Short mmCIF file of C-alpha atoms in Angstrom, two decimals:
data_model
loop_
_atom_site.label_atom_id
_atom_site.label_comp_id
_atom_site.label_asym_id
_atom_site.label_seq_id
_atom_site.Cartn_x
_atom_site.Cartn_y
_atom_site.Cartn_z
CA UNK A 1 89.43 98.67 131.56
CA UNK A 2 88.47 102.12 130.11
CA UNK A 3 91.27 101.51 127.34
CA UNK A 4 90.00 98.28 126.22
CA UNK A 5 85.98 99.74 126.47
CA UNK A 6 87.28 103.00 124.30
CA UNK A 7 88.70 101.01 121.69
CA UNK A 8 85.71 98.77 121.55
CA UNK A 9 82.92 101.45 120.97
CA UNK A 10 86.32 102.93 118.00
CA UNK A 11 85.67 99.40 116.66
CA UNK A 12 82.51 99.39 116.36
CA UNK A 13 81.68 102.57 115.41
CA UNK A 14 83.88 102.40 112.61
CA UNK A 15 81.84 99.39 111.59
CA UNK A 16 78.46 101.11 111.21
CA UNK A 17 78.99 103.26 107.91
CA UNK A 18 80.01 100.08 105.84
CA UNK A 19 76.91 98.17 107.83
CA UNK A 20 74.96 101.60 106.84
CA UNK A 21 76.58 100.46 103.58
CA UNK A 22 75.54 97.19 102.99
CA UNK A 23 71.54 98.08 104.02
CA UNK A 24 71.87 100.47 101.67
CA UNK A 25 72.28 97.73 98.64
CA UNK A 26 70.08 95.46 100.10
CA UNK A 27 67.64 98.76 98.70
CA UNK A 28 68.56 97.58 95.10
CA UNK A 29 67.69 93.90 95.22
CA UNK A 30 64.70 92.92 92.87
CA UNK A 31 65.14 96.45 91.09
CA UNK A 32 66.00 97.51 87.56
CA UNK A 33 69.54 98.10 85.58
CA UNK A 34 68.16 100.91 84.23
CA UNK A 35 66.89 102.49 87.27
CA UNK A 36 69.84 101.57 89.29
CA UNK A 37 72.52 103.01 86.02
CA UNK A 38 69.95 106.22 85.87
CA UNK A 39 70.99 107.07 89.70
CA UNK A 40 74.15 105.96 90.14
CA UNK A 41 75.39 106.95 86.57
CA UNK A 42 77.54 105.17 83.09
CA UNK A 43 79.66 103.11 85.12
CA UNK A 44 83.16 102.55 85.15
CA UNK A 45 83.14 98.47 84.13
CA UNK A 46 80.61 95.61 82.97
CA UNK A 47 81.10 92.16 81.32
CA UNK A 48 78.78 89.42 80.87
CA UNK A 49 79.44 85.93 82.79
CA UNK A 50 79.51 82.44 81.40
CA UNK A 51 76.36 82.36 82.63
CA UNK A 52 74.77 84.81 80.80
CA UNK A 53 74.82 87.60 84.26
CA UNK A 54 75.65 91.08 83.71
CA UNK A 55 78.13 92.58 86.04
CA UNK A 56 78.12 96.22 86.47
CA UNK A 57 80.53 97.80 88.53
CA UNK A 58 81.04 101.01 89.77
CA UNK A 59 84.73 102.54 91.48
CA UNK A 60 86.62 105.11 92.44
CA UNK A 61 89.78 105.97 93.68
CA UNK A 62 92.04 108.22 95.15
CA UNK A 63 94.80 109.11 97.32
CA UNK A 64 94.87 110.48 100.34
CA UNK A 65 96.65 114.00 101.10
CA UNK A 66 97.38 113.12 104.53
CA UNK A 67 98.93 110.20 105.00
CA UNK A 68 99.64 109.24 101.65
CA UNK A 69 96.89 106.02 101.29
CA UNK A 70 94.83 104.48 98.61
CA UNK A 71 91.22 105.42 99.09
CA UNK A 72 88.27 103.62 97.30
CA UNK A 73 85.80 102.08 96.78
CA UNK A 74 84.28 99.19 93.95
CA UNK A 75 80.94 97.86 94.11
CA UNK A 76 79.67 95.44 91.93
CA UNK A 77 75.95 94.46 90.73
CA UNK A 78 75.08 91.03 89.52
CA UNK A 79 72.14 91.56 86.85
CA UNK A 80 69.53 89.08 85.61
CA UNK A 81 66.89 89.29 83.08
CA UNK A 82 67.88 92.49 83.79
CA UNK A 83 67.46 93.30 87.67
CA UNK A 84 69.66 93.08 90.34
CA UNK A 85 69.95 89.27 91.83
CA UNK A 86 73.14 90.07 94.01
CA UNK A 87 75.35 92.64 94.94
CA UNK A 88 79.23 92.74 96.59
CA UNK A 89 81.79 95.92 97.73
CA UNK A 90 85.21 95.99 98.19
CA UNK A 91 87.31 99.26 99.75
CA UNK A 92 87.62 100.81 102.61
CA UNK A 93 85.88 104.31 101.72
CA UNK A 94 82.75 102.42 100.93
CA UNK A 95 79.77 104.63 102.87
CA UNK A 96 76.54 105.81 101.90
CA UNK A 97 75.75 108.96 101.32
#
């Protein structure tokens, strides 16, 4: 039972950074793309969707020297009429500062 409780606590604490990252991304909803770029810097990728929305993508990648695995985070913002209307992220290293 003691190990089960420990595993649950470990699992919950592992999710906390990603929840915090999502909360931080939520704070960008409705902000201008210009403000995002001024804060985050030049995106690694941008493109226009068929519906006219713009996609701005930020990514970072590195290899862990300890166990030689890829550590990455890719965050995508959807822009409509200059304003952020949606976001998504994928990766194993997406954390708020």
